[in-house]
Coordinates of C-alpha atoms and ligand atoms in Angstrom, one line a residue:
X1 CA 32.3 -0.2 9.1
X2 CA 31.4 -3.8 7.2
X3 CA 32.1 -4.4 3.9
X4 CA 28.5 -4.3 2.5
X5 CA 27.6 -0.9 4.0
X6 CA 30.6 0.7 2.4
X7 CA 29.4 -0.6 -0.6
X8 CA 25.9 0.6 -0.1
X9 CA 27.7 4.3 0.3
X10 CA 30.2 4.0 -2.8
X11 CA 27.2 2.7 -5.1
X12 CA 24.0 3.6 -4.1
X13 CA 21.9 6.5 -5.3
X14 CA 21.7 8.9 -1.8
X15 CA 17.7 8.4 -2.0
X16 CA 17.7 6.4 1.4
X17 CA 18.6 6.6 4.8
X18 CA 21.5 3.8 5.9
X19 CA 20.1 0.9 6.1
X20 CA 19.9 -1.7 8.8
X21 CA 21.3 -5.2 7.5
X22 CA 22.2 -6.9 4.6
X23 CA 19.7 -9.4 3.9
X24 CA 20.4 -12.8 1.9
X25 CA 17.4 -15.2 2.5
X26 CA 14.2 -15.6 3.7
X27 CA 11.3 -18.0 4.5
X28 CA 7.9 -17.6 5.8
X29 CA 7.8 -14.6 8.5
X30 CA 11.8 -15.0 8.9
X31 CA 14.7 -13.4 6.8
X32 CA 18.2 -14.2 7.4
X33 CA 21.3 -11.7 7.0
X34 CA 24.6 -12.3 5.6
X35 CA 26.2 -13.6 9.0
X36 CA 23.2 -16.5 9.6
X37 CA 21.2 -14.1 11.8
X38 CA 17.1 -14.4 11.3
X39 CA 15.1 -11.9 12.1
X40 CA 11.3 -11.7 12.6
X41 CA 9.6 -9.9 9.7
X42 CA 6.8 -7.9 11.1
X43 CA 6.9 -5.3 8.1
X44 CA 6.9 -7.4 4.9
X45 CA 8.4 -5.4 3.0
X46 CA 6.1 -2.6 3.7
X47 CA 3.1 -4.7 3.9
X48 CA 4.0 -5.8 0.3
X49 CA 5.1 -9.5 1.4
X50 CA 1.1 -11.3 1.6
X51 CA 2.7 -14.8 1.9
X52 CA 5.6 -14.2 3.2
X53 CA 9.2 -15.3 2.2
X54 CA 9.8 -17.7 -0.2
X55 CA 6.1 -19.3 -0.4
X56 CA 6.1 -22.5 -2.7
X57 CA 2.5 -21.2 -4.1
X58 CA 4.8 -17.9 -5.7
X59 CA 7.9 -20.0 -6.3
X60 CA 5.5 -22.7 -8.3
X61 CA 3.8 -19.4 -10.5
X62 CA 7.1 -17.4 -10.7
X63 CA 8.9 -20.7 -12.3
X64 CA 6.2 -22.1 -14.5
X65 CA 5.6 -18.5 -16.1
X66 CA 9.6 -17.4 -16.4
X67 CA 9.9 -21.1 -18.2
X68 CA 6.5 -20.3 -20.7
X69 CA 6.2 -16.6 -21.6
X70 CA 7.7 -13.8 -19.4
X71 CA 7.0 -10.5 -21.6
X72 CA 5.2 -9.9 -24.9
X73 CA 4.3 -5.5 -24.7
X74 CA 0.5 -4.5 -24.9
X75 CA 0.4 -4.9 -28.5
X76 CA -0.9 -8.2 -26.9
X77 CA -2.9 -9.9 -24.8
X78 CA -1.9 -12.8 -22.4
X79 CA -4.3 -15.8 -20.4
X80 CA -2.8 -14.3 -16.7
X81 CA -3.5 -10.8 -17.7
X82 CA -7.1 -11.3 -18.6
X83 CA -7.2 -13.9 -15.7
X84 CA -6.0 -11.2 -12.8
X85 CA -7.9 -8.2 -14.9
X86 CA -11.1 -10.1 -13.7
X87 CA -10.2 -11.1 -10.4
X88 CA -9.6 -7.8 -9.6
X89 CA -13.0 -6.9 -10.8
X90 CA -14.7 -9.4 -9.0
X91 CA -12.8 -8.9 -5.3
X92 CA -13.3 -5.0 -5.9
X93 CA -17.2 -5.6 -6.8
X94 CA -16.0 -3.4 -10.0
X95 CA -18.2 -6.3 -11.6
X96 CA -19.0 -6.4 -15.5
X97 CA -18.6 -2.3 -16.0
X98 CA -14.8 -2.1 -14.2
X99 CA -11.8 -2.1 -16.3
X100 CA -8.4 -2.8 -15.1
X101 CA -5.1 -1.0 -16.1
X102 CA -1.5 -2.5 -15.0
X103 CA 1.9 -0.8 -14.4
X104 CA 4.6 -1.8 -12.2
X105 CA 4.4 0.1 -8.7
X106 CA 2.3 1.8 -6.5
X107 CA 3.4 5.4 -8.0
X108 CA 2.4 4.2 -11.5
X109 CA -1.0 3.1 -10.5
X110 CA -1.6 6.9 -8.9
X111 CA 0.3 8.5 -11.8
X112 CA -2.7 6.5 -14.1
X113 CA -5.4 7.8 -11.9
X114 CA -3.9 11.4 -11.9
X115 CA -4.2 11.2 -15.4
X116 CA -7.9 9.6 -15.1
X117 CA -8.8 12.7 -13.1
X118 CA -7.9 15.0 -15.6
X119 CA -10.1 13.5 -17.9
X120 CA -13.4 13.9 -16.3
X121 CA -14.0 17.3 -17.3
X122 CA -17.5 17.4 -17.0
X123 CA -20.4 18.7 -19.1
X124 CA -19.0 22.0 -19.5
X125 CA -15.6 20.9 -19.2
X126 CA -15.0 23.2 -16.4
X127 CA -13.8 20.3 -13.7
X128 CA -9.5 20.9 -12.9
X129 CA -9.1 20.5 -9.3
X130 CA -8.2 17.3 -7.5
X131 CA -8.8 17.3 -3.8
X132 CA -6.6 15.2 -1.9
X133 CA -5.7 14.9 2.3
X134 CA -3.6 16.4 4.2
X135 CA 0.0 14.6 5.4
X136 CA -1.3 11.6 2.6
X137 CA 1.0 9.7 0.5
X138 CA 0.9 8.4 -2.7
X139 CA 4.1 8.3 -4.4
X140 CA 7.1 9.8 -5.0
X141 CA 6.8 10.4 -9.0
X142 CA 6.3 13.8 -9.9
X143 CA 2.6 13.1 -10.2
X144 CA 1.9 10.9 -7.3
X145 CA 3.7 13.3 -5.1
X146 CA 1.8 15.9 -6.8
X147 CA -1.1 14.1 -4.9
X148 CA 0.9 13.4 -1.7
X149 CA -0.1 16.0 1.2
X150 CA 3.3 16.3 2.5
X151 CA 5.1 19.4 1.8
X152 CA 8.6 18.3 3.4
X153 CA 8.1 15.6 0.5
X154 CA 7.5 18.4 -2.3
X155 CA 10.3 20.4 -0.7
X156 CA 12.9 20.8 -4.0
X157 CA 10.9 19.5 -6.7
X158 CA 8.4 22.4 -7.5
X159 CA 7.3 23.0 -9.8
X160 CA 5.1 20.0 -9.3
X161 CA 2.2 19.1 -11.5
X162 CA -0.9 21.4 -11.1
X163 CA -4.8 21.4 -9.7
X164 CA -4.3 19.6 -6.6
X165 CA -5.3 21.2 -3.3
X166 CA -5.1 19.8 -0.1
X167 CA -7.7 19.7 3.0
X168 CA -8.1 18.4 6.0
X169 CA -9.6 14.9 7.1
X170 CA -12.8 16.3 8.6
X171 CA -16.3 15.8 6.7
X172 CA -16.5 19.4 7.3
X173 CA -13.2 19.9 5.4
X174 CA -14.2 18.0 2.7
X175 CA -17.7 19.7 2.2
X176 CA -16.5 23.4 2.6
X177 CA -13.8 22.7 -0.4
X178 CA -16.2 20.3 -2.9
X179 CA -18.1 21.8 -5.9
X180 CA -18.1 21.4 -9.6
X181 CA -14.5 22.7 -10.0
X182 CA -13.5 19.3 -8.6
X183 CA -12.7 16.5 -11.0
X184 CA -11.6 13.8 -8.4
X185 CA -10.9 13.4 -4.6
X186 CA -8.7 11.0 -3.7
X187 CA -8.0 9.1 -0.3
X188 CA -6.2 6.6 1.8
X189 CA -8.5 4.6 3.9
X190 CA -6.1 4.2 6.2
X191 CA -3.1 6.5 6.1
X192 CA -0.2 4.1 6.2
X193 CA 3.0 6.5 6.0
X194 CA 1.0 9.0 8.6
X195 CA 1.4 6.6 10.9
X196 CA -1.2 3.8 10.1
X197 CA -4.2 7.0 10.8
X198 CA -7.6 5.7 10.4
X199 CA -10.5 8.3 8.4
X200 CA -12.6 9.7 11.0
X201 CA -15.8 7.9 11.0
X202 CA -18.4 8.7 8.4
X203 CA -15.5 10.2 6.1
X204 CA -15.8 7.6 3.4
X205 CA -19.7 7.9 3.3
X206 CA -19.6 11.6 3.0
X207 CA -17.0 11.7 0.4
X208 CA -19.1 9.0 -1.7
X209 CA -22.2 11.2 -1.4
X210 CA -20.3 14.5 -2.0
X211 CA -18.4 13.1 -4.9
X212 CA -21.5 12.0 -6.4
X213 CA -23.3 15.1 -5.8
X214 CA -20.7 16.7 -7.7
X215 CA -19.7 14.8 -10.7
X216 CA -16.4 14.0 -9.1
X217 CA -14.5 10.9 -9.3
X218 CA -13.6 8.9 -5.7
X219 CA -10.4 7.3 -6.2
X220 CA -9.3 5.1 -3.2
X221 CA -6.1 4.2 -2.7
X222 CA -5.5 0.9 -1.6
X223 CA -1.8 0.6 -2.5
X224 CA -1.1 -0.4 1.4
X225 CA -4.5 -1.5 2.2
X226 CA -5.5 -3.8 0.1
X227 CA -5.3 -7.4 -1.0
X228 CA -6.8 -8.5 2.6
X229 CA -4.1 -6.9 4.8
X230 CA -7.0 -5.0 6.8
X231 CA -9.0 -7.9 7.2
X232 CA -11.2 -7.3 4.1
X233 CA -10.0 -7.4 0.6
X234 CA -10.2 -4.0 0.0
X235 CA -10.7 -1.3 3.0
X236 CA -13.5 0.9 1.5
X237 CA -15.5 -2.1 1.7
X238 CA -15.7 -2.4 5.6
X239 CA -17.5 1.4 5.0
X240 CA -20.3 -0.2 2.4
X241 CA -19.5 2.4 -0.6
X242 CA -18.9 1.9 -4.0
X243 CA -15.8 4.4 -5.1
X244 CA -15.2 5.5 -9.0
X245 CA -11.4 3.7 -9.0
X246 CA -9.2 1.9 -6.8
X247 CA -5.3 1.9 -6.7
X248 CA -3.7 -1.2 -6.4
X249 CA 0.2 -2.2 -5.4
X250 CA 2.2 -3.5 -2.0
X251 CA 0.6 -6.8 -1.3
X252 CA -1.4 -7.7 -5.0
X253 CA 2.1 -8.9 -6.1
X254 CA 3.3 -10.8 -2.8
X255 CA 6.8 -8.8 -3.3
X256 CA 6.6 -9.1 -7.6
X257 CA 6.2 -5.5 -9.1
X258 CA 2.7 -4.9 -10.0
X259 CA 0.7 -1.9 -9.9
X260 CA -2.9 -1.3 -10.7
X261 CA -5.8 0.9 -11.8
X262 CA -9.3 -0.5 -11.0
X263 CA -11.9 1.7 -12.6
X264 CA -15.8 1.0 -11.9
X265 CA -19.0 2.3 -13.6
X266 CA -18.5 5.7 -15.9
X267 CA -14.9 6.4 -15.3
X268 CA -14.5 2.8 -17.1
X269 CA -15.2 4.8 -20.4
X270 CA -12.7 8.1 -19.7
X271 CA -9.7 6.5 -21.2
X272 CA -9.3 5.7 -25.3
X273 CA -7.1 4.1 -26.9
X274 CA -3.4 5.7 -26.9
X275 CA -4.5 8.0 -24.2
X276 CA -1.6 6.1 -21.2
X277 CA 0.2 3.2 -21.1
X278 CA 3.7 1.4 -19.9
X279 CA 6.3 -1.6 -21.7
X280 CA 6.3 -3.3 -18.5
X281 CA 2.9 -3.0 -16.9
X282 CA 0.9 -6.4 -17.0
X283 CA 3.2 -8.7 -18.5
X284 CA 2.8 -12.2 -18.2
X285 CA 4.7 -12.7 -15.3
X286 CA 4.2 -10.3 -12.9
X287 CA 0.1 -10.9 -13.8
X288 CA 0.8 -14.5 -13.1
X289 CA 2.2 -14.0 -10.0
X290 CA -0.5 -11.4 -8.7
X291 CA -2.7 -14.6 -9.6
X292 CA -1.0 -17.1 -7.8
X293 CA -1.0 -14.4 -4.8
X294 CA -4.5 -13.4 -4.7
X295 CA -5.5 -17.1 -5.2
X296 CA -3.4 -18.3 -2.3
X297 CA -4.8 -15.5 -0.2
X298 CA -8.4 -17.1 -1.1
X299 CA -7.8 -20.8 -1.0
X300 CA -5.8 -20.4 2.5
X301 CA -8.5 -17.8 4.1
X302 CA -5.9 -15.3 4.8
X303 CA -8.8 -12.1 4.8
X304 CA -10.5 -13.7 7.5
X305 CA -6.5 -14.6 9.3
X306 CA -5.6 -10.6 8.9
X307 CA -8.4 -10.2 10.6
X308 CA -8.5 -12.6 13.5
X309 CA -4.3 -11.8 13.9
X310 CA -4.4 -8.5 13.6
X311 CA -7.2 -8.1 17.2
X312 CA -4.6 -10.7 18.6
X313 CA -1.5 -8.6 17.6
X314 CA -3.3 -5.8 19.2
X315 CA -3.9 -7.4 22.0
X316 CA -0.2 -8.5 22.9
X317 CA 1.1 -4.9 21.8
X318 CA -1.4 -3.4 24.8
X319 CA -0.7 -6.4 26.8
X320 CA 3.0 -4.9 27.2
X321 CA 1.5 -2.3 29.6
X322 CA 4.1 0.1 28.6
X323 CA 3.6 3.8 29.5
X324 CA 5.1 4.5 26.2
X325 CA 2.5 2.9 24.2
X326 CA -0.5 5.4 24.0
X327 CA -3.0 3.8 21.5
X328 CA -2.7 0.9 18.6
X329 CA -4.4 1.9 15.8
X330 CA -5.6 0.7 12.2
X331 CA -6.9 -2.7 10.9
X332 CA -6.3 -6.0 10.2
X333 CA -2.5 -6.4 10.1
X334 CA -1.8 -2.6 9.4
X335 CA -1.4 -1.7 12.9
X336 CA 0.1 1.2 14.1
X337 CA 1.6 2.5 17.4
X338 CA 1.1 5.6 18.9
X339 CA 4.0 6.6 21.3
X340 CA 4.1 9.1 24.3
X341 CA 7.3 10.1 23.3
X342 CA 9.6 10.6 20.2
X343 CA 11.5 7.1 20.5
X344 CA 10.1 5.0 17.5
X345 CA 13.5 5.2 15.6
X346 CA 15.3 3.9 19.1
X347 CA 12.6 1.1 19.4
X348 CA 13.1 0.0 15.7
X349 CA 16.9 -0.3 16.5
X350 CA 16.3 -2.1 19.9
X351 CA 13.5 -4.4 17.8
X352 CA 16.5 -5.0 15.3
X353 CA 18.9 -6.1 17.9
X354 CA 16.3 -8.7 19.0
X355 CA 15.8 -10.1 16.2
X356 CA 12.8 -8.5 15.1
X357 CA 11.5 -5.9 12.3
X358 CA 9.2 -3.4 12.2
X359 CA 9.0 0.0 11.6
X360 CA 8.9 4.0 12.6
X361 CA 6.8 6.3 10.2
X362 CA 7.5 8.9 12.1
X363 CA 8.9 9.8 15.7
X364 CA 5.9 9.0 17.7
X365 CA 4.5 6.0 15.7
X366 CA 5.7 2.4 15.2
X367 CA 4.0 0.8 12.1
X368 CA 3.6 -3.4 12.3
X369 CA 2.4 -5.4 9.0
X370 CA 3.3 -8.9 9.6
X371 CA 3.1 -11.2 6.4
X372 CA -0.5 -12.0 6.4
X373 CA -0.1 -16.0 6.6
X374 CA 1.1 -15.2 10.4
X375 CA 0.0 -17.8 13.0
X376 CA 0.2 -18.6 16.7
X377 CA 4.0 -19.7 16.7
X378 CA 5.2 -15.7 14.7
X379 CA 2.7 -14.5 17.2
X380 CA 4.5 -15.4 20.2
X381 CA 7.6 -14.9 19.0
X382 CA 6.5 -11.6 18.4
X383 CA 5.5 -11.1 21.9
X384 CA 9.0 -12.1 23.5
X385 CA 11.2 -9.7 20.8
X386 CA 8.7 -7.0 21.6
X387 CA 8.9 -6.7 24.9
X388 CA 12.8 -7.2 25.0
X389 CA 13.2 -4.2 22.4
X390 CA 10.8 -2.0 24.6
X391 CA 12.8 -2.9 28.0
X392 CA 15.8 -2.1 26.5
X393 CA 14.7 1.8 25.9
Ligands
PLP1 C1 3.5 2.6 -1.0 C2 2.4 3.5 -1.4 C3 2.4 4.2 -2.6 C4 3.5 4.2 -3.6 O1 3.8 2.9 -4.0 P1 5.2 2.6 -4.7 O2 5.1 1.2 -5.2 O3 6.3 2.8 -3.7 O4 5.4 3.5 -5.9 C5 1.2 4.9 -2.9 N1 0.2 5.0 -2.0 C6 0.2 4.4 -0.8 C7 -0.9 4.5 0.1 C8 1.4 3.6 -0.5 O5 1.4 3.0 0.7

């Protein structure tokens, strides 16, 4: 066994599985191990790294803000905090009545719109339950996986927060299980550790009308699918609603820890003062690098690249014509791969040996999110790796 994965078993925390290389470097779509080897980055970090490795746009931000002001607390108020407070507002069309909250992960934005959800207890104060999908994900804090619909994940941690009940993804589902009990539903647009499983169509539009009907809040969240990777900036846009909040993580940092709460309309006014917070959360740095991200993704037009690359990814994946690939699914760069048979974990290996990463959500599905600044020559290469891990199964 190398040196480093020994290490890995003497000092890290058993929470992962072994993992598959020991990574030094990186630029662009490429990262580099310890021995010189590059490898094609078709995961980003879990659809986390927008601009890829090493961009100078997040190296420029990342310096200037470590050499001015890295960390104050929320006793005060910084320029890139207010700055990235409104930009989220404006790219969610939360607009003048949205309100942003920060934390430092994925989790902690959930864990704050858990705690939102609680506090819409309607008129009569009689709202408690929180709707959320079956086989979703949304964390692995004791309150995010509370909302996660994946019992194998609650398996040894009950007793897990209360009032959350799971249904199916079926308008049906959804209408059969509403009524004034319910204090919030909340959904992935795209269910990214499922498998990259798109809503049924309609779902979205239903749940906006049912929600409203009901006093209920809609919380999307948008942890995986937002910051452009589906080839909008946020995914419930594509669908033309208008939800109550929006969870933010993944790519809104570029790879910097940042998490966020985006709430519009009414459920701008549930929290007061004292009521949640976090040391961390929105500090200088990590806001001015969520700037620098966002802006880049802007300037450079990468929406409209996620878009256009992610049909052309598609496209090469079915090209392949092989009778193990079913189906591609999702949007944008969030594509996933539906298999015939349970070999994903072999084709992630095989995609390693060639030089290439990507990644198995389960046994029957690959998941591929390529950095979004991706581009004919990561394309291609893409194409040759893919093939070669796929013959070699
Ligand atoms: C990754 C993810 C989370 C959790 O984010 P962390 O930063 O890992 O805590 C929540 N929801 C979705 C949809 C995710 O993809």
């Amino acid at each position: 066994m190398s040196e480093w994965k020994k290490r890995v078993e003497n000092d890290m925390m058993r929470t992962f599985g072994p993992t598959q290389a020991l990574l030094v470097r990186g630029e662009g779509c490429w990262v580099e191990d310890e021995d010189g080897t590059r490898y094609l980055d078709f995961l980003a970090g879990i659809a986390v790294n927008a601009l890829g490795h090493a961009h100078p746009v997040m190296v420029e931000a990342i310096s200037r803000q470590a050499a001015t002001l890295i960390h104050v607390s929320n006793y005060f108020s910084t320029p890139p905090q207010l700055e990235l407070a409104e930009r989220l507002k404006r790219l969610t069309g939360a607009g003048d009545e949205g309100r942003a909250y920060f934390g430092n992960s994925g989790a902690e934005a959930n864990e704050a719109a858990f705690k939102l959800a609680r506090l819409n207890k309607g008129e009569h104060g009689t709202k408690w339950k929180i709707l959320s999908l079956e086989n979703s994900f949304h964390g692995r804090t004791m309150g995010s996986l509370a909302l996660t619909g994946k019992p194998a994940l609650h398996a040894g941690f009950e007793p897990l927060p209360g009032g959350v009940e799971y249904i199916e993804s079926t308008v049906e589902a959804l209408e059969n299980a509403i009524d004034d009990s319910v204090a919030a539903l909340i959904v992935e647009p795209i269910k990214g550790e499922a498998g990259v499983i798109e809503l049924p169509d309609g779902f979205l539009e239903a749940a906006r009308r049912l929600t409203a009907e009901h006093g209920a809040l809609l919380i999307i969240d948008e942890i995986q699918t937002g910051a452009g990777r589906t080839g909008s900036w946020f995914a419930y846009q594509r669908a033309g609603i208008v939800p109550d909040a929006v969870t933010l993580a993944k790519g809104i940092g570029g790879g910097f820890p940042i998490g966020a709460l985006v709430t519009f309309g009414r459920a701008s006014q549930l929290f007061s003062p004292g009521q949640h917070g976090s040391t961390f959360g929105g500090n200088p740095l990590a806001t001015a690098t969520a700037n620098a991200v966002l802006g880049e993704i802007e300037r450079a037009g990468l929406v409209e690249n996620a878009r256009v690359r992610g049909e052309q990814l598609r496209a090469l994946i079915e090209g392949v014509g092989s009778p193990l690939i079913i189906e591609t699914r999702g949007a944008g760069l969030l594509v996933g791969v539906g298999l015939a048979e349970p070999v994903a974990p072999a084709i992630v290996r095989a995609a390693l040996a060639a030089g290439l990463i990507i990644n198995a959500p389960n046994d029957r599905s690959l998941r591929i999110a390529p950095p979004l600044i991706v581009g004919d020559a990561e394309l291609a290469e893409f194409d040759t790796r893919f093939r070669a891990a796929l013959a070699a199964i």
